[in-house]
Short mmCIF file of C-alpha atoms and ligand atoms in Angstrom, two decimals:
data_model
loop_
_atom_site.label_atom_id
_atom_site.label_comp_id
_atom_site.label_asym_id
_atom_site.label_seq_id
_atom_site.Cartn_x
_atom_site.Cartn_y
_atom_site.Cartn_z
CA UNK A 1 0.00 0.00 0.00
CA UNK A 2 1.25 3.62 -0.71
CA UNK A 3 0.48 6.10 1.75
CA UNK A 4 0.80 9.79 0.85
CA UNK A 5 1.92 12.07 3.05
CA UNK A 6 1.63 16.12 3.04
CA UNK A 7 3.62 18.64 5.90
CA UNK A 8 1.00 20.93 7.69
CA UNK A 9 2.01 24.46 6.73
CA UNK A 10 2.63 26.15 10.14
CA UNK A 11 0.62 28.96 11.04
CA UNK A 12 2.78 29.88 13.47
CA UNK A 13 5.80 28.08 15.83
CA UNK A 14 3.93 28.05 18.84
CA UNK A 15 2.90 24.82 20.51
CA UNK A 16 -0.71 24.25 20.14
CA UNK A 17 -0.75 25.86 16.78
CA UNK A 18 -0.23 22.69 14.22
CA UNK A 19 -1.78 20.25 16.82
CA UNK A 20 -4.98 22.44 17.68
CA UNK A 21 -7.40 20.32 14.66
CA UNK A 22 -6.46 17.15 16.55
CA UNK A 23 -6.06 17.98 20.00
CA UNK A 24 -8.86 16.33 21.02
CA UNK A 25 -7.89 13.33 19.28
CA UNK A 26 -4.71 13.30 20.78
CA UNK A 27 -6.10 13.70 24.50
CA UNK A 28 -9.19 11.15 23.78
CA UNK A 29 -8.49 9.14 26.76
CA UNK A 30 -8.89 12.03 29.43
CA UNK A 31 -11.37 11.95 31.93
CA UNK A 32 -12.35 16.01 31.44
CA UNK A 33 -16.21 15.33 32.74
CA UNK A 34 -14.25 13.64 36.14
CA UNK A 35 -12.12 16.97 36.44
CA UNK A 36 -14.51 19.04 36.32
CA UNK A 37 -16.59 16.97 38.50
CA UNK A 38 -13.68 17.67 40.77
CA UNK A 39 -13.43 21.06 40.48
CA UNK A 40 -17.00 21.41 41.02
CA UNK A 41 -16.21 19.10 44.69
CA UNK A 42 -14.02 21.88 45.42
CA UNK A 43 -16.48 24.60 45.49
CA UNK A 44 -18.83 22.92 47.71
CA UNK A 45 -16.15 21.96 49.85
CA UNK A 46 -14.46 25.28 49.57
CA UNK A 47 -18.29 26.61 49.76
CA UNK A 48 -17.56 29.20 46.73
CA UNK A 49 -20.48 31.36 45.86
CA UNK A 50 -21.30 32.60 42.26
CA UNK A 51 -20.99 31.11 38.86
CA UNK A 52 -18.30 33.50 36.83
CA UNK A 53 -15.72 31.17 35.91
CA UNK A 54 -12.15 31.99 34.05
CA UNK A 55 -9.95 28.90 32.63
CA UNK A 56 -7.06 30.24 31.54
CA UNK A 57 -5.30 28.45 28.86
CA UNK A 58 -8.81 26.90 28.10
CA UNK A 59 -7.15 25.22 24.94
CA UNK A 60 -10.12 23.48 22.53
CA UNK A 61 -12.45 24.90 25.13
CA UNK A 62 -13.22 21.41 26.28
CA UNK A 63 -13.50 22.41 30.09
CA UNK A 64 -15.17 25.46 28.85
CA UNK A 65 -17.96 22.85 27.43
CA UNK A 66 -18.51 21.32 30.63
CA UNK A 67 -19.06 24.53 32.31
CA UNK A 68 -21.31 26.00 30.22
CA UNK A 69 -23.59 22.98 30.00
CA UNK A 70 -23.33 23.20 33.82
CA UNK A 71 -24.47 26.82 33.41
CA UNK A 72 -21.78 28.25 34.84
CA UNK A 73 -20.48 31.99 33.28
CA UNK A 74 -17.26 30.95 31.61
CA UNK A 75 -14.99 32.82 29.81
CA UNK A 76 -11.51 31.03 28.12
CA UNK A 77 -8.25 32.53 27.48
CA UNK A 78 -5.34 30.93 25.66
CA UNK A 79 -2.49 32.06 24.08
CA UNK A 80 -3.11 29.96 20.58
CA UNK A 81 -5.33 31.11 18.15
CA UNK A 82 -5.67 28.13 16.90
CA UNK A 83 -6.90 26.62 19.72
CA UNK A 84 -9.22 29.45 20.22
CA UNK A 85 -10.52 28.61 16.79
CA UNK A 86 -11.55 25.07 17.81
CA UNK A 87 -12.90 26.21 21.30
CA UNK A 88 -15.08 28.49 19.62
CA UNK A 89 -16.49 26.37 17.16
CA UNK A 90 -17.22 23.54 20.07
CA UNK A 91 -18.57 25.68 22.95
CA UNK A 92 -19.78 29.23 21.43
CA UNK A 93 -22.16 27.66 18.35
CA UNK A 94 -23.98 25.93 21.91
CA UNK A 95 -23.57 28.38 24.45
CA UNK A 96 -23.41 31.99 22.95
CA UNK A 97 -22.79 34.07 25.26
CA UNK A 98 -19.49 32.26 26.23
CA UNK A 99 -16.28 34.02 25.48
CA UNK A 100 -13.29 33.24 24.31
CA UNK A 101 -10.31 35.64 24.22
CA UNK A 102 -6.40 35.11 23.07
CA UNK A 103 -4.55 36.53 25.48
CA UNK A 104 -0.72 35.37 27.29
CA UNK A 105 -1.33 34.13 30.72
CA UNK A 106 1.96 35.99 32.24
CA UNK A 107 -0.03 39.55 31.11
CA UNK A 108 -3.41 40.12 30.90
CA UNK A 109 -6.22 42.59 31.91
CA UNK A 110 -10.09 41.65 31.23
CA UNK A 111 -11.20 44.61 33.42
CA UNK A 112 -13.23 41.65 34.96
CA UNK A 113 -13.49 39.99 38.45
CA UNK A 114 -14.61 36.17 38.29
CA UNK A 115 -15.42 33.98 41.17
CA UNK A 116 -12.73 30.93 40.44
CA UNK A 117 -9.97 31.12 38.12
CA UNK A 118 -8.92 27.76 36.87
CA UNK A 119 -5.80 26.28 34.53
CA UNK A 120 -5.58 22.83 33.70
CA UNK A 121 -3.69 19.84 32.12
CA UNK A 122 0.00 21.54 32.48
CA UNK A 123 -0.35 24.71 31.21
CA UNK A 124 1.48 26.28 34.02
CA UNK A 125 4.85 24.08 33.30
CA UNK A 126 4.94 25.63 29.76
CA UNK A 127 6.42 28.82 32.15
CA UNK A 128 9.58 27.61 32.24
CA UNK A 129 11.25 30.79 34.25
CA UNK A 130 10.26 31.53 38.21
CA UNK A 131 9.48 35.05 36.89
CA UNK A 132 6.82 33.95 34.39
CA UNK A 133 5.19 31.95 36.80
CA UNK A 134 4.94 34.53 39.15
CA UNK A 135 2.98 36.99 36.50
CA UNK A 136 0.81 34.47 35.92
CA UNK A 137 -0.07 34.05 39.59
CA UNK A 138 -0.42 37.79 40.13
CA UNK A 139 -2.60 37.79 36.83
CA UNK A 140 -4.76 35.33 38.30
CA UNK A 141 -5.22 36.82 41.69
CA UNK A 142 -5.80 40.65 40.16
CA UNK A 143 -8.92 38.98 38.21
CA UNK A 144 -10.20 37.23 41.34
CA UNK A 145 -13.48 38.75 43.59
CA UNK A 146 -12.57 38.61 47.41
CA UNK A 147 -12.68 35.17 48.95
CA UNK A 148 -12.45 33.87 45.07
CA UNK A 149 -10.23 30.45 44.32
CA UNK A 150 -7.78 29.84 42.22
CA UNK A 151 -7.22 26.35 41.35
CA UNK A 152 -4.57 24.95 38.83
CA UNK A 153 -2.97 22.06 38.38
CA UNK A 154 0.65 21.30 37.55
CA UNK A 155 2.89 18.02 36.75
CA UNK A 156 5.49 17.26 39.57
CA UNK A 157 9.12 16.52 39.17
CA UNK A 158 8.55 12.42 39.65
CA UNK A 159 6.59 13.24 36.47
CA UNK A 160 8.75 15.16 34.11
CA UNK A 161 11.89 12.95 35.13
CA UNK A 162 10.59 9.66 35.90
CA UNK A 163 7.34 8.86 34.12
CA UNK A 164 7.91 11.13 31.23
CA UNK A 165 11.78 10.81 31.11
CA UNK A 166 13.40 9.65 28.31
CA UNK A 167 11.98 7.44 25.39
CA UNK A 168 9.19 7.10 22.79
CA UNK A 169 5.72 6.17 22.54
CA UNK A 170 3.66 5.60 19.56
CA UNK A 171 -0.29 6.13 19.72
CA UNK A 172 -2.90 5.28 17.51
CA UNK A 173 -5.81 6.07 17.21
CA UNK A 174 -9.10 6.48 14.51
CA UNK A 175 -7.48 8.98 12.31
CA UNK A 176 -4.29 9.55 14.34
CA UNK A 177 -0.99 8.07 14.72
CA UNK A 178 1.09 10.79 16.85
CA UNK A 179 5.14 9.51 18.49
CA UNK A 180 6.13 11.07 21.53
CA UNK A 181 9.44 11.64 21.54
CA UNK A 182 10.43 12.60 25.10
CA UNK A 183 13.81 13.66 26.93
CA UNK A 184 14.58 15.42 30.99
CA UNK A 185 17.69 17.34 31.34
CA UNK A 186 18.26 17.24 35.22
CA UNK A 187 20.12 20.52 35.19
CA UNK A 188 17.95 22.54 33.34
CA UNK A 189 14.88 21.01 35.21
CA UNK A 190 13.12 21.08 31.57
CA UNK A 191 11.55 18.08 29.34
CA UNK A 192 11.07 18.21 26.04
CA UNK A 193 8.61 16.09 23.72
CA UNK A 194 8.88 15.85 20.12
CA UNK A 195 5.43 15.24 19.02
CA UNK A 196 5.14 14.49 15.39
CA UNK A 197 1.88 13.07 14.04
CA UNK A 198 0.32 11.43 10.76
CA UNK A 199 -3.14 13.09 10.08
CA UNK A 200 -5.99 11.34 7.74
CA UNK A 201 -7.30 13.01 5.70
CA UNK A 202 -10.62 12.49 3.74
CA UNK A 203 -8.93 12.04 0.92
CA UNK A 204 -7.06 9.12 2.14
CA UNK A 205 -3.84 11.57 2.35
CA UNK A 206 -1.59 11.40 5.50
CA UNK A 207 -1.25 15.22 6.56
CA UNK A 208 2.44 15.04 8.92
CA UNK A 209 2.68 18.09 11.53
CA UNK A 210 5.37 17.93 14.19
CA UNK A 211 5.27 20.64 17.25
CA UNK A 212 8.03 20.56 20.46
CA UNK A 213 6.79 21.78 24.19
CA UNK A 214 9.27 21.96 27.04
CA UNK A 215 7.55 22.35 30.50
CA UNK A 216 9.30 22.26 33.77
CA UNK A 217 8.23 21.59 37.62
CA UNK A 218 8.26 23.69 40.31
CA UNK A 219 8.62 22.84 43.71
CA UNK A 220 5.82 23.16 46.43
CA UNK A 221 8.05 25.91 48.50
CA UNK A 222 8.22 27.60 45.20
CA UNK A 223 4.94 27.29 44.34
CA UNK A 224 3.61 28.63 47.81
CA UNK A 225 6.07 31.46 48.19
CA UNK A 226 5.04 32.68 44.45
CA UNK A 227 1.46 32.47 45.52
CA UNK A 228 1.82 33.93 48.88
CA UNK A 229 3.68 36.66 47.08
CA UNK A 230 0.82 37.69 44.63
CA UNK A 231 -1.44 38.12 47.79
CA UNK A 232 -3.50 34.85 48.34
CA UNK A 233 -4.31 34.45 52.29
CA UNK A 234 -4.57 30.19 52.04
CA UNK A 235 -3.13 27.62 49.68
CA UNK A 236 -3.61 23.89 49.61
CA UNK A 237 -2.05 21.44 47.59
CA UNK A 238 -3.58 18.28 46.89
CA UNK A 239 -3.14 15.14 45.25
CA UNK A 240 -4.68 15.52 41.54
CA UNK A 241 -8.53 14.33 41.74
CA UNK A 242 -8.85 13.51 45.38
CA UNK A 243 -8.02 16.21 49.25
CA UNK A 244 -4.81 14.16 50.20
CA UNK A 245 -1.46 15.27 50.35
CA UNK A 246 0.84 15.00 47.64
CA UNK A 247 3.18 11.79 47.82
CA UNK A 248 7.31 11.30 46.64
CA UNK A 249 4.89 9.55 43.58
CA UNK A 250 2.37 12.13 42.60
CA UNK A 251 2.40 13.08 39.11
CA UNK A 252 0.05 15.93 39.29
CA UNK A 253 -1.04 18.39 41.99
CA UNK A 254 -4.04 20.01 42.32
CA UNK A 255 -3.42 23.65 43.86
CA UNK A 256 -6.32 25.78 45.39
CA UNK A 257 -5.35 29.27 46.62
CA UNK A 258 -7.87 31.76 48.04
CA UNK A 259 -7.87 35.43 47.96
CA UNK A 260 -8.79 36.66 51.25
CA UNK A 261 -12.14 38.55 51.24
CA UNK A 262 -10.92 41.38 52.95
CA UNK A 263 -7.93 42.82 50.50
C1 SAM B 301 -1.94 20.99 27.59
S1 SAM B 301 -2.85 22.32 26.90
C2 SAM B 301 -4.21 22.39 28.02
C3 SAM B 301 -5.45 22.97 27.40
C4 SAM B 301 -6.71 22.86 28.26
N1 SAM B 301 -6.56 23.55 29.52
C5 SAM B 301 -7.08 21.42 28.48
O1 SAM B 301 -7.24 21.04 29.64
O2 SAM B 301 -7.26 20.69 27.51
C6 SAM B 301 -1.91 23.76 27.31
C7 SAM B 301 -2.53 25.05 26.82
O3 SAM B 301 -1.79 26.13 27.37
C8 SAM B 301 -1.78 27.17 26.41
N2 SAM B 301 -0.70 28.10 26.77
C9 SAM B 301 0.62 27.84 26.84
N3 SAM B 301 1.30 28.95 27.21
C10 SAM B 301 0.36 29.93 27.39
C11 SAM B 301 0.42 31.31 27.79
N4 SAM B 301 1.58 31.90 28.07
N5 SAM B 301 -0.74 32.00 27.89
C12 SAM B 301 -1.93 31.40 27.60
N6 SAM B 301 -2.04 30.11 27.21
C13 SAM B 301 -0.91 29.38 27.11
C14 SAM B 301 -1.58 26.43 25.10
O4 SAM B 301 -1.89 27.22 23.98
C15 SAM B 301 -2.51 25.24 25.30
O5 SAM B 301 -3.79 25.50 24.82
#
């Protein structure tokens, strides 16, 4: 058999600009409905008021879905048009009065003041400098109402060097077939993954796009300082999807920070 293969002219460098058509694809076996079903555990155990939501680097708006069904008041924010484009066409054609807004995580300004602030699935490693992370914690907190949380998650360092670490995986699905090429660099505290993938097309055509993300971990002293320096009065850091403590085998922490309500 002869498979045909076109490159994906890049609209831009950016991670999450070739991938954004087949993100979803590419994440199919993620339990999204069970996050947000814990998210939505952490308002009624953090007994948040009000329904204004923010999910910062919201991505293909997937979250942003749930939300709105739930009828929450959600607006997205991602730095990928691309992504934007998708999130859009999924969430906004359903739920109109959604919004969806490109804008850099490190510095924005809506003019706006939500009730919880959430970022999910890594998007806080892609800040690969202490300083970066900090804007994007001050960010947060400036578009927060008193006594709002913000809750995030990030990958650990077990996860960049040990589960991640160094190899290659191959993953197949319907009309994908995407390898992860991965490598840690224990000084620079960075990982790197080569993703290229094989597309099908209608046309029985193989479309080939190939992106590279480096995230890094920070550690939970770093993590709390930065937060208690952009002004939030309580943080807790959990155990992704359950109100434990992180272990030496976590892969990903769930963070909620509160703004105090008098500030
Ligand atoms: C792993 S995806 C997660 C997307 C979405 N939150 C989800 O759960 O599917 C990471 C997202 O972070 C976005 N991103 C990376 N750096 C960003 C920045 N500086 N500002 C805003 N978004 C950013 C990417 O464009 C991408 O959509």
């Amino acid at each position: 058999m002869r498979i045909n293969v076109f490159n994906l002219k890049k609209k831009s460098n950016l991670p999450y600009s070739t991938i954004a058509r087949y993100y979803d694809e590419l994440m199919y076996d993620v339990d999204y409905a069970g996050w947000v079903d814990y998210i939505l555990r952490i308002f009624r155990r953090y007994n948040l008021r009000g329904t204004k939501v923010l999910d910062i680097a919201c991505g293909t708006g997937i979250v942003a879905g749930y939300f709105a069904k739930y009828r929450y008041d959600i607006t997205g924010i991602d730095l990928s048009e691309a992504m934007l484009e998708v999130a859009q066409e999924r969430v906004q054609s359903k739920y109109p009065q959604t919004q969806f807004i490109q804008a850099d995580m490190t510095q924005f300004d809506l003019r706006e003041h939500f009730d919880a602030v959430i970022c999910l699935y890594d998007s806080l490693n892609y800040l690969l400098k202490e300083s970066q992370l900090q804007k994007a914690y001050q960010c947060a907190y400036n578009h927060l109402r008193p006594g709002g949380l913000y809750i995030f998650d990030m990958n650990t360092e077990f996860a960049l060097s040990q589960i991640w670490g160094e190899g290659t995986t191959v993953r197949e699905t319907k009309n994908l077939t995407s390898i992860w090429e991965s490598e840690y660099n224990a000084t620079t505290r960075i990982s790197t993954l080569k993703l290229t993938f094989f597309a099908r097309q209608d046309n029985g055509y193989y479309l080939r796009g190939q992106e590279t993300h480096k995230e890094t971990f920070y550690p939970y002293s770093t993590i709390r300082r930065l937060l208690d320096h952009a002004g939030f009065a309580q943080v807790d850091i959990y155990e992704h999807l359950e109100f434990t403590p992180p272990s030496d085998k976590t892969y990903r922490i769930m963070v909620v920070a509160k703004k105090g309500r008098s500030t």
